[in-house]
Short mmCIF file of C-alpha atoms in Angstrom, two decimals:
data_model
loop_
_atom_site.label_atom_id
_atom_site.label_comp_id
_atom_site.label_asym_id
_atom_site.label_seq_id
_atom_site.Cartn_x
_atom_site.Cartn_y
_atom_site.Cartn_z
CA MET A 1 -17.06 26.01 -34.52
CA ASN A 2 -17.32 24.31 -31.16
CA GLN A 3 -15.10 21.40 -30.40
CA SER A 4 -15.70 19.14 -27.36
CA THR A 5 -12.93 18.14 -25.02
CA LEU A 6 -12.66 14.24 -25.00
CA THR A 7 -12.47 12.06 -21.80
CA TYR A 8 -9.56 10.19 -23.07
CA PRO A 9 -7.11 10.58 -25.93
CA ALA A 10 -8.37 9.01 -29.22
CA PRO A 11 -5.25 7.89 -31.15
CA ARG A 12 -5.96 6.15 -34.53
CA THR A 13 -5.99 2.41 -34.24
CA GLU A 14 -4.07 0.38 -36.89
CA LEU A 15 -2.77 -3.06 -37.35
CA THR A 16 0.95 -3.80 -37.19
CA GLY A 17 3.20 -6.85 -37.79
CA GLN A 18 5.42 -5.99 -34.85
CA GLN A 19 6.08 -8.52 -32.14
CA LEU A 20 3.94 -6.93 -29.55
CA ILE A 21 3.24 -9.20 -26.53
CA SER A 22 0.02 -8.86 -24.45
CA HIS A 23 0.19 -10.37 -20.95
CA ALA A 24 3.99 -10.28 -21.19
CA GLY A 25 3.86 -10.45 -17.36
CA LEU A 26 3.07 -14.01 -17.61
CA SER A 27 6.58 -14.67 -18.60
CA VAL A 28 7.40 -14.90 -14.99
CA LEU A 29 5.16 -17.82 -14.56
CA SER A 30 6.49 -19.59 -17.75
CA GLY A 31 9.99 -18.94 -16.46
CA PHE A 32 9.00 -20.47 -13.02
CA LEU A 33 7.69 -23.56 -14.87
CA ASN A 34 10.74 -23.90 -16.77
CA ALA A 35 13.01 -23.64 -13.65
CA MET A 36 10.98 -26.49 -12.12
CA ASP A 37 11.49 -28.57 -15.22
CA PHE A 38 7.79 -28.89 -15.39
CA ARG A 39 7.58 -30.50 -18.90
CA ALA A 40 9.94 -33.50 -17.93
CA LEU A 41 8.16 -34.10 -14.72
CA CYS A 42 4.73 -34.36 -16.42
CA GLU A 43 6.07 -36.61 -19.18
CA ASN A 44 6.70 -39.33 -16.61
CA ARG A 45 3.19 -39.12 -15.24
CA PHE A 46 0.95 -38.08 -17.92
CA SER A 47 2.45 -39.65 -21.20
CA GLN A 48 -0.45 -42.20 -21.51
CA PHE A 49 -2.75 -39.28 -22.28
CA VAL A 50 -1.11 -38.29 -25.54
CA PRO A 51 -0.04 -40.38 -28.49
CA THR A 52 3.57 -41.51 -28.46
CA THR A 53 4.58 -39.44 -31.59
CA ALA A 54 2.44 -36.33 -30.63
CA THR A 55 4.11 -32.97 -30.98
CA HIS A 56 2.30 -31.44 -28.01
CA ARG A 57 3.38 -33.19 -24.89
CA PRO A 58 1.33 -33.41 -21.69
CA GLY A 59 3.68 -31.13 -19.76
CA LYS A 60 3.29 -28.29 -22.43
CA ILE A 61 -0.53 -28.88 -22.57
CA LEU A 62 -1.05 -28.69 -18.75
CA ALA A 63 1.46 -25.72 -18.58
CA ASP A 64 -0.58 -23.85 -21.21
CA LEU A 65 -3.86 -24.48 -19.40
CA THR A 66 -2.31 -23.43 -16.15
CA LEU A 67 -1.01 -20.15 -17.62
CA MET A 68 -4.39 -19.46 -19.36
CA LEU A 69 -6.25 -19.95 -16.06
CA ALA A 70 -3.85 -17.79 -14.15
CA ALA A 71 -4.26 -15.10 -16.73
CA GLY A 72 -8.13 -15.06 -16.38
CA GLY A 73 -9.19 -17.59 -19.10
CA GLU A 74 -12.30 -19.65 -18.48
CA GLN A 75 -12.49 -22.29 -21.33
CA ALA A 76 -9.93 -24.34 -22.95
CA CYS A 77 -10.25 -22.34 -26.17
CA ASP A 78 -8.95 -19.34 -24.35
CA VAL A 79 -5.47 -20.62 -24.78
CA ASP A 80 -5.48 -18.90 -28.23
CA LEU A 81 -4.24 -15.97 -26.27
CA LEU A 82 -0.89 -17.78 -25.67
CA ARG A 83 -0.96 -19.08 -29.24
CA THR A 84 -0.66 -15.55 -30.74
CA ASN A 85 2.72 -15.02 -28.93
CA PRO A 86 4.88 -18.04 -29.79
CA GLY A 87 7.93 -16.04 -29.23
CA VAL A 88 7.23 -16.09 -25.47
CA PHE A 89 4.93 -19.19 -24.93
CA GLY A 90 6.24 -21.42 -27.75
CA PRO A 91 3.87 -23.70 -29.80
CA VAL A 92 0.54 -23.97 -28.13
CA ALA A 93 -1.83 -26.81 -28.86
CA SER A 94 -5.08 -26.22 -30.81
CA GLU A 95 -8.58 -26.47 -29.17
CA ALA A 96 -9.07 -29.90 -30.72
CA THR A 97 -5.84 -31.25 -29.32
CA VAL A 98 -6.68 -29.86 -25.88
CA SER A 99 -10.15 -31.57 -26.23
CA ARG A 100 -8.72 -34.99 -27.01
CA PHE A 101 -6.25 -34.60 -24.07
CA MET A 102 -9.23 -34.00 -21.69
CA ASN A 103 -11.29 -36.80 -23.32
CA ARG A 104 -8.46 -39.36 -22.52
CA ILE A 105 -8.36 -38.06 -18.96
CA LYS A 106 -12.13 -38.56 -18.79
CA ASP A 107 -11.62 -42.19 -19.65
CA MET A 108 -8.75 -42.89 -17.20
CA PRO A 109 -9.51 -40.54 -14.36
CA GLU A 110 -7.66 -42.55 -11.56
CA ALA A 111 -4.44 -42.52 -13.56
CA PHE A 112 -4.64 -38.73 -13.86
CA THR A 113 -5.41 -38.23 -10.28
CA HIS A 114 -2.58 -40.45 -9.26
CA GLY A 115 -0.14 -38.76 -11.61
CA TYR A 116 -1.37 -35.28 -10.49
CA GLN A 117 -0.69 -36.20 -6.79
CA THR A 118 2.63 -37.51 -7.30
CA MET A 119 3.63 -34.56 -9.45
CA SER A 120 2.25 -32.19 -6.88
CA ARG A 121 4.21 -33.90 -4.07
CA SER A 122 7.42 -33.80 -6.11
CA LEU A 123 6.94 -30.11 -6.92
CA ARG A 124 5.96 -29.29 -3.41
CA THR A 125 8.90 -31.07 -1.89
CA LYS A 126 11.39 -29.35 -4.24
CA LEU A 127 9.89 -25.84 -3.89
CA TRP A 128 9.47 -25.99 0.00
CA ALA A 129 13.12 -27.12 0.31
CA ALA A 130 14.01 -23.93 -1.88
CA ALA A 131 12.30 -21.78 0.67
CA GLY A 132 15.05 -22.29 3.10
CA PRO A 133 13.97 -20.97 6.53
CA ARG A 134 10.50 -20.22 5.32
CA ASN A 135 10.13 -23.98 4.40
CA PRO A 136 6.60 -24.85 5.82
CA ALA A 137 7.59 -28.42 6.54
CA LYS A 138 10.67 -27.44 8.52
CA ARG A 139 8.77 -24.74 10.49
CA ALA A 140 5.96 -27.22 11.54
CA THR A 141 6.34 -28.60 14.98
CA LYS A 142 3.99 -29.90 17.60
CA ARG A 143 3.56 -26.46 19.17
CA ASN A 144 3.22 -24.69 15.80
CA PRO A 145 1.87 -27.24 13.42
CA LEU A 146 1.03 -26.71 9.72
CA ILE A 147 -2.53 -25.94 9.40
CA LEU A 148 -4.85 -27.75 6.77
CA ASP A 149 -8.14 -26.02 6.36
CA ILE A 150 -11.05 -28.13 5.14
CA ASP A 151 -14.17 -26.48 3.80
CA ALA A 152 -16.97 -27.15 1.28
CA THR A 153 -18.31 -24.59 -1.16
CA LEU A 154 -20.98 -24.30 -3.76
CA ILE A 155 -20.48 -23.88 -7.53
CA GLN A 156 -23.73 -22.90 -9.24
CA LYS A 157 -24.20 -24.09 -12.89
CA HIS A 158 -26.76 -23.00 -15.44
CA SER A 159 -26.54 -26.12 -17.81
CA ASP A 160 -26.86 -29.86 -17.27
CA LYS A 161 -23.56 -31.44 -16.34
CA GLN A 162 -22.86 -34.91 -15.13
CA GLY A 163 -23.06 -35.18 -11.31
CA ALA A 164 -24.72 -31.70 -11.00
CA THR A 165 -27.79 -31.56 -8.68
CA GLY A 166 -29.74 -29.22 -6.64
CA THR A 167 -28.06 -27.52 -3.75
CA TYR A 168 -29.39 -26.73 -0.25
CA LYS A 169 -29.54 -23.00 -1.30
CA GLY A 170 -31.92 -23.80 -4.00
CA GLY A 171 -29.33 -23.51 -6.81
CA TYR A 172 -28.05 -26.30 -9.09
CA GLY A 173 -24.43 -27.54 -9.45
CA PHE A 174 -21.68 -28.99 -7.38
CA ALA A 175 -20.35 -28.87 -3.78
CA PRO A 176 -16.66 -29.59 -3.86
CA MET A 177 -14.63 -30.13 -0.62
CA ILE A 178 -11.47 -28.36 -0.55
CA VAL A 179 -8.38 -28.72 1.53
CA THR A 180 -5.88 -25.92 1.74
CA ALA A 181 -2.63 -25.40 3.55
CA ASP A 182 -2.28 -22.09 5.67
CA TYR A 183 1.38 -21.63 6.44
CA GLY A 184 1.19 -18.48 8.28
CA THR A 185 1.40 -14.81 7.62
CA GLY A 186 4.45 -13.43 6.01
CA ASN A 187 4.97 -16.67 3.84
CA GLY A 188 2.45 -16.12 1.18
CA THR A 189 -1.24 -16.78 0.80
CA GLY A 190 -1.20 -20.54 1.29
CA GLU A 191 -1.97 -23.19 -1.26
CA THR A 192 -4.46 -25.98 -2.29
CA LEU A 193 -3.78 -29.59 -1.48
CA ALA A 194 -7.05 -31.29 -2.62
CA ILE A 195 -10.21 -30.77 -4.20
CA LEU A 196 -12.94 -33.50 -3.91
CA LEU A 197 -15.52 -32.72 -6.51
CA ARG A 198 -19.04 -33.61 -5.32
CA SER A 199 -22.57 -33.32 -6.59
CA GLY A 200 -24.58 -30.31 -5.19
CA ASN A 201 -26.69 -32.36 -2.91
CA LYS A 202 -23.84 -33.60 -0.92
CA GLY A 203 -23.80 -32.37 2.72
CA ALA A 204 -20.98 -30.32 4.14
CA ASN A 205 -20.93 -32.40 7.38
CA SER A 206 -20.04 -35.85 5.65
CA ALA A 207 -17.51 -37.43 7.74
CA LYS A 208 -16.68 -39.86 4.85
CA ASP A 209 -15.98 -36.97 2.62
CA HIS A 210 -13.89 -35.20 5.06
CA ILE A 211 -11.78 -38.36 5.43
CA GLU A 212 -11.38 -38.76 1.72
CA ALA A 213 -10.41 -35.12 1.17
CA LEU A 214 -7.97 -35.33 4.02
CA SER A 215 -6.34 -38.45 2.55
CA GLN A 216 -5.83 -36.85 -0.77
CA ALA A 217 -4.09 -33.85 0.84
CA LEU A 218 -1.93 -36.07 3.09
CA ALA A 219 -0.79 -37.91 -0.16
CA VAL A 220 0.79 -34.66 -1.53
CA LEU A 221 2.73 -33.52 1.54
CA PRO A 222 6.49 -33.55 1.30
CA ASP A 223 8.40 -36.46 3.02
CA ASP A 224 9.27 -34.26 5.83
CA PHE A 225 5.87 -35.15 7.27
CA TYR A 226 6.70 -38.87 7.25
CA ASP A 227 9.20 -40.82 9.34
CA LYS A 228 11.79 -43.29 7.85
CA ASP A 229 9.17 -46.03 7.87
CA GLY A 230 6.74 -44.07 5.97
CA ALA A 231 4.51 -43.42 8.99
CA LEU A 232 2.73 -39.90 9.02
CA VAL A 233 3.95 -37.67 11.82
CA GLY A 234 0.52 -36.29 12.61
CA GLU A 235 1.52 -34.10 15.50
CA LYS A 236 3.10 -31.61 12.96
CA LEU A 237 -0.21 -31.08 11.43
CA LEU A 238 -3.46 -29.37 12.60
CA VAL A 239 -6.76 -29.90 10.73
CA ARG A 240 -9.11 -26.76 10.99
CA THR A 241 -12.77 -26.81 10.03
CA ASP A 242 -16.05 -25.24 10.64
CA SER A 243 -18.76 -27.04 12.47
CA ALA A 244 -19.45 -29.33 9.60
CA GLY A 245 -16.13 -31.06 10.47
CA ALA A 246 -17.06 -31.50 14.14
CA SER A 247 -18.46 -35.08 13.72
CA ARG A 248 -17.27 -37.68 16.13
CA GLU A 249 -16.23 -40.03 13.33
CA PHE A 250 -13.97 -37.55 11.67
CA LEU A 251 -12.30 -36.24 14.80
CA ASN A 252 -11.75 -39.75 16.04
CA HIS A 253 -10.08 -40.44 12.60
CA LEU A 254 -7.89 -37.53 13.09
CA ASP A 255 -6.98 -38.73 16.75
CA ALA A 256 -6.05 -42.16 15.25
CA LEU A 257 -3.65 -40.43 12.83
CA GLY A 258 -2.18 -38.33 15.71
CA ILE A 259 -3.26 -35.19 14.02
CA GLN A 260 -4.37 -31.99 16.10
CA PHE A 261 -7.69 -30.41 15.23
CA SER A 262 -9.44 -27.06 15.85
CA THR A 263 -13.17 -27.17 14.80
CA SER A 264 -16.05 -24.94 15.34
CA TYR A 265 -18.75 -26.64 17.38
CA SER A 266 -22.57 -25.94 17.38
CA LEU A 267 -23.59 -25.30 20.87
CA PRO A 268 -26.74 -26.80 22.36
CA VAL A 269 -29.32 -24.38 23.70
CA ILE A 270 -27.82 -22.30 26.50
CA LYS A 271 -29.10 -23.34 29.84
CA GLU A 272 -30.16 -20.95 32.56
CA ARG A 273 -27.37 -21.92 34.83
CA GLN A 274 -24.95 -21.27 32.00
CA ILE A 275 -26.30 -17.91 31.28
CA GLY A 276 -25.25 -16.70 34.73
CA TRP A 277 -21.90 -18.19 34.29
CA ILE A 278 -21.18 -16.60 31.09
CA SER A 279 -22.11 -13.12 32.39
CA GLU A 280 -19.56 -13.71 35.24
CA LYS A 281 -16.29 -12.76 33.61
CA LYS A 282 -14.01 -13.56 36.44
CA TYR A 283 -13.45 -17.00 34.80
CA TRP A 284 -12.86 -15.57 31.39
CA GLU A 285 -9.87 -14.29 29.51
CA PRO A 286 -9.82 -11.29 27.12
CA ALA A 287 -9.74 -12.33 23.36
CA ILE A 288 -7.04 -11.07 21.07
CA ASP A 289 -7.12 -10.13 17.33
CA GLN A 290 -4.76 -11.54 14.71
CA GLN A 291 -2.02 -9.02 15.67
CA GLY A 292 -2.10 -10.17 19.37
CA LYS A 293 -3.93 -6.99 20.67
CA PRO A 294 -6.75 -7.41 23.25
CA LEU A 295 -10.38 -6.94 21.97
CA ARG A 296 -12.74 -4.95 23.80
CA ASP A 297 -15.60 -6.77 25.48
CA VAL A 298 -14.70 -10.10 23.92
CA TRP A 299 -13.99 -13.01 26.19
CA VAL A 300 -13.02 -16.73 25.95
CA VAL A 301 -12.97 -19.51 28.41
CA ASP A 302 -12.38 -23.14 28.68
CA ALA A 303 -15.83 -24.67 29.21
CA THR A 304 -14.90 -28.31 29.31
CA LYS A 305 -15.99 -28.86 32.66
CA ILE A 306 -19.21 -27.18 32.26
CA MET A 307 -20.27 -28.63 28.96
CA ASN A 308 -19.73 -32.45 28.85
CA LEU A 309 -18.45 -33.87 25.68
CA LYS A 310 -19.28 -37.66 25.01
CA ASP A 311 -17.61 -40.06 22.63
CA TYR A 312 -14.99 -37.41 21.46
CA PRO A 313 -11.30 -38.31 21.22
CA PRO A 314 -9.56 -38.16 24.71
CA GLY A 315 -8.24 -34.85 25.46
CA THR A 316 -10.72 -32.90 23.62
CA ARG A 317 -11.57 -29.62 25.13
CA ILE A 318 -14.31 -27.03 24.25
CA TYR A 319 -13.62 -23.27 24.31
CA VAL A 320 -16.53 -20.76 24.38
CA ARG A 321 -16.20 -17.20 23.07
CA ALA A 322 -18.60 -14.48 24.01
CA GLU A 323 -18.77 -11.03 22.18
CA PRO A 324 -21.47 -8.40 21.99
CA LEU A 325 -23.90 -8.64 19.12
CA HIS A 326 -22.97 -6.45 16.29
CA SER A 327 -25.35 -3.61 15.32
CA GLY A 328 -28.36 -4.96 13.48
CA ALA A 329 -27.62 -8.64 14.31
CA LYS A 330 -30.45 -10.74 15.39
CA ALA A 331 -30.15 -12.65 18.45
CA SER A 332 -30.53 -16.52 18.46
CA LEU A 333 -31.21 -19.23 20.97
CA PHE A 334 -27.59 -19.77 21.41
CA ASP A 335 -26.99 -16.00 22.48
CA ALA A 336 -27.23 -14.77 26.01
CA GLU A 337 -27.08 -11.58 27.95
CA GLY A 338 -26.69 -9.58 24.63
CA ASN A 339 -23.59 -11.76 23.75
CA ARG A 340 -23.05 -13.76 20.67
CA ILE A 341 -21.80 -17.15 21.97
CA THR A 342 -19.67 -19.52 19.73
CA ALA A 343 -17.37 -22.40 20.51
CA PHE A 344 -14.68 -24.72 19.09
CA LEU A 345 -13.15 -27.98 19.94
CA THR A 346 -9.38 -28.81 19.95
CA ASN A 347 -7.12 -31.50 21.18
CA SER A 348 -4.04 -29.06 20.87
CA PRO A 349 -1.33 -29.58 23.64
CA TYR A 350 -1.15 -25.83 23.70
CA TYR A 351 -3.25 -24.27 26.57
CA VAL A 352 -2.98 -20.41 26.00
CA ILE A 353 -6.73 -19.76 25.50
CA PRO A 354 -6.62 -16.44 23.74
CA GLU A 355 -4.00 -17.70 21.26
CA LEU A 356 -5.99 -21.00 20.52
CA ASP A 357 -9.09 -18.64 19.80
CA ARG A 358 -6.89 -16.35 17.55
CA ARG A 359 -5.72 -19.43 15.43
CA HIS A 360 -9.02 -20.83 15.10
CA ARG A 361 -10.55 -17.56 13.94
CA ALA A 362 -7.81 -17.31 11.30
CA ARG A 363 -9.72 -20.01 9.48
CA GLY A 364 -11.34 -17.20 7.40
CA ARG A 365 -8.33 -17.02 5.23
CA CYS A 366 -9.27 -20.32 3.64
CA GLU A 367 -12.38 -18.46 2.22
CA ASN A 368 -9.81 -16.23 0.38
CA ARG A 369 -8.03 -19.18 -1.20
CA ILE A 370 -11.41 -20.76 -2.23
CA LYS A 371 -12.37 -17.43 -3.87
CA SER A 372 -9.17 -17.42 -5.83
CA LEU A 373 -9.77 -20.99 -6.97
CA LYS A 374 -13.07 -19.92 -8.42
CA HIS A 375 -11.55 -17.15 -10.17
CA ALA A 376 -8.92 -19.61 -11.43
CA GLY A 377 -11.27 -21.95 -13.26
CA LEU A 378 -13.17 -23.88 -10.50
CA GLY A 379 -16.14 -21.62 -10.67
CA LYS A 380 -16.66 -22.77 -14.41
CA LEU A 381 -16.19 -26.35 -14.73
CA PRO A 382 -16.74 -26.26 -18.53
CA TYR A 383 -17.08 -29.97 -19.30
CA TRP A 384 -20.16 -32.19 -19.21
CA SER A 385 -18.12 -35.18 -17.91
CA PHE A 386 -17.73 -35.30 -14.16
CA ALA A 387 -14.25 -36.91 -14.45
CA ALA A 388 -13.08 -34.10 -16.87
CA ASN A 389 -14.43 -31.38 -14.37
CA GLN A 390 -12.52 -33.03 -11.57
CA ALA A 391 -9.31 -32.95 -13.69
CA TRP A 392 -10.14 -29.27 -14.62
CA SER A 393 -10.51 -28.44 -10.92
CA LEU A 394 -6.97 -29.95 -10.25
CA ILE A 395 -5.58 -27.81 -13.04
CA ALA A 396 -7.14 -24.69 -11.46
CA ALA A 397 -5.49 -25.69 -8.09
CA LEU A 398 -2.10 -25.87 -9.90
CA ALA A 399 -2.76 -22.27 -11.40
CA THR A 400 -3.18 -20.81 -7.73
CA ASN A 401 -0.46 -22.99 -6.37
CA LEU A 402 1.93 -21.56 -8.70
CA LEU A 403 1.35 -18.14 -7.30
CA ALA A 404 1.54 -19.40 -3.80
CA TRP A 405 4.97 -21.00 -4.63
CA MET A 406 6.30 -17.90 -6.16
CA GLN A 407 5.44 -15.95 -3.12
CA LEU A 408 7.13 -18.45 -0.95
CA VAL A 409 10.34 -19.01 -3.08
CA LEU A 410 10.77 -15.88 -5.38
CA LEU A 411 9.65 -13.07 -2.87
CA PRO A 412 11.34 -11.75 0.40
CA ALA A 413 9.16 -12.26 3.32
CA SER A 414 8.26 -8.77 3.70
CA HIS A 415 7.41 -7.99 0.14
CA GLU A 416 4.00 -6.45 -0.33
CA ALA A 417 2.99 -8.82 -3.28
CA GLY A 418 3.33 -11.70 -0.79
CA VAL A 419 -0.49 -11.14 0.29
CA TRP A 420 -1.62 -10.41 -3.34
CA ASP A 421 -4.59 -12.52 -4.42
CA LEU A 422 -5.00 -13.75 -7.87
CA LYS A 423 -7.04 -10.91 -9.29
CA ARG A 424 -4.53 -8.40 -8.16
CA TRP A 425 -1.75 -10.46 -9.82
CA ARG A 426 -3.55 -10.40 -13.06
CA TYR A 427 -4.24 -6.68 -13.03
CA ARG A 428 -0.89 -5.52 -11.67
CA LEU A 429 1.58 -7.90 -13.36
CA PHE A 430 0.23 -10.50 -15.70
CA SER A 431 -1.55 -8.04 -18.04
CA MET A 432 1.57 -6.10 -18.45
CA ALA A 433 2.38 -5.61 -22.09
CA GLY A 434 5.93 -5.90 -23.91
CA LYS A 435 7.74 -6.10 -27.09
CA LEU A 436 9.83 -9.03 -28.40
CA ILE A 437 13.05 -7.99 -30.24
CA SER A 438 15.96 -10.10 -31.62
CA SER A 439 19.46 -8.92 -31.90
CA GLY A 440 22.90 -10.46 -31.68
CA ARG A 441 21.35 -13.99 -31.94
CA ARG A 442 19.48 -13.23 -28.63
CA THR A 443 15.77 -12.65 -28.24
CA ARG A 444 14.82 -10.25 -25.50
CA LEU A 445 11.37 -9.20 -24.00
CA LEU A 446 11.23 -5.51 -23.42
CA ILE A 447 9.01 -4.32 -20.63
CA PRO A 448 7.99 -0.57 -20.14
CA ALA A 449 10.30 0.82 -17.50
CA HIS A 450 7.66 3.10 -16.23
CA ALA A 451 5.21 0.18 -15.70
CA PRO A 452 4.15 0.16 -11.98
CA GLU A 453 5.32 -3.41 -11.35
CA SER A 454 8.21 -3.44 -13.75
CA ARG A 455 10.73 -3.75 -10.75
CA LEU A 456 8.71 -6.72 -9.40
CA LEU A 457 8.92 -8.45 -12.67
CA GLY A 458 12.66 -7.94 -12.74
CA LEU A 459 13.11 -9.14 -9.33
CA MET A 460 11.08 -12.27 -9.78
CA SER A 461 12.83 -13.01 -13.12
CA ARG A 462 16.29 -12.67 -11.61
CA THR A 463 15.35 -14.78 -8.51
CA CYS A 464 13.83 -17.45 -10.94
CA ASN A 465 17.03 -17.62 -13.10
CA GLN A 466 19.11 -18.10 -9.93
CA LEU A 467 16.86 -20.73 -8.71
CA ARG A 468 17.06 -22.58 -12.07
CA HIS A 469 20.77 -22.38 -12.03
CA ARG A 470 20.98 -23.59 -8.45
CA TRP A 471 18.77 -26.63 -9.15
CA ARG A 472 20.85 -27.41 -12.29
CA GLN A 473 23.89 -27.46 -10.06
CA GLY A 474 22.02 -29.88 -7.82
CA HIS A 475 21.52 -27.47 -4.83
CA LEU A 476 18.01 -28.21 -3.71
CA THR A 477 17.80 -26.17 -0.55
CA ALA A 478 18.34 -22.48 0.01
#
């Protein structure tokens, strides 16, 4: 009798009553929330969204939704994964309770937004202070400001929702504007400061929406960015955008706040006299990559004297970059002599041209943060109500920010997990299984020692416990 060789082992599957825990790796996130005293912080800001005598308090509901989104859930009903493991995640609200909670938010959206902003600012102040020398607020200076990236994105929907409209790409859905913080390599992947949910037909170049999104982001920055009189210290910030943020109205608004900017600029059609000037490289400097190494045949130059700028803030300069067209790329009216010509505007007090160009081109990192946001729930927006979806997007931001804060506070600067995105965290750590046992009046969560990231989980758990103890003793800084 012939017996085929199976691709995988095929053990018999049976049910058991043992305390087996799926997604045991999420315990590092729940421990982090405990260390931050998240439940008490939320009670002061969101208690109006639950009845006074309710068993499930707003802090626990928000924490459960945050963990669920971080683990890969897409709908509020996905919290049932946490509910099956009460030994690790405690009592979890039912879908009906979560629905009523979101319904109350829908009726009082301004109250929820204000509560979220004040909570976010408190958490950010506390966690950045705990980062010690890596504190983005302490590291921000006029020469090396904290960078705020502003970008709009599209969220496609396949069902009718309040505020959903047709998009310029022929789809249907929303076009939120997102503000993220990029606090440099070696300090984590950055975090989300504000999400302004908008209808799909909203343009990306709306100065009004840029100003509103920026205002929401400034409201959640720590006190280190404000002087003793409460005035913003704008020189410690730099706003970086694509060409949609190059409107005169928005840039003059930034200048009035004292904020630096670096924004892409749509060049006018290159004139004949400028084509010859571009091909003459004696005025240009070689561009550098993100590691500071010179790039071959890529040049940058200060073109302020050649291309006049009208009605822009005083001190605005324009820098032009020329690089050979990539294989297969089609030349446009803006390209000359076989070079792709791009430009950006800045009012930065720093004048090293290749470094300014390198800093502006790092704007691509904000795309990775937006991608993680979409994986964390922003890409779904499950409710019909526009206000409820706006609240959902903020919860998604909290889920991704937890990861950014962990990278900043719980991990050494050189750790490889400091650059992991959300999907890698899910596969490598959060999906790790465990077993819950009780002995000697203590409950312990057992993790397989051979699991690839067991040491990472142990490191983060120990650091989190040390952080919690330090905060309980009143030591807020590292």
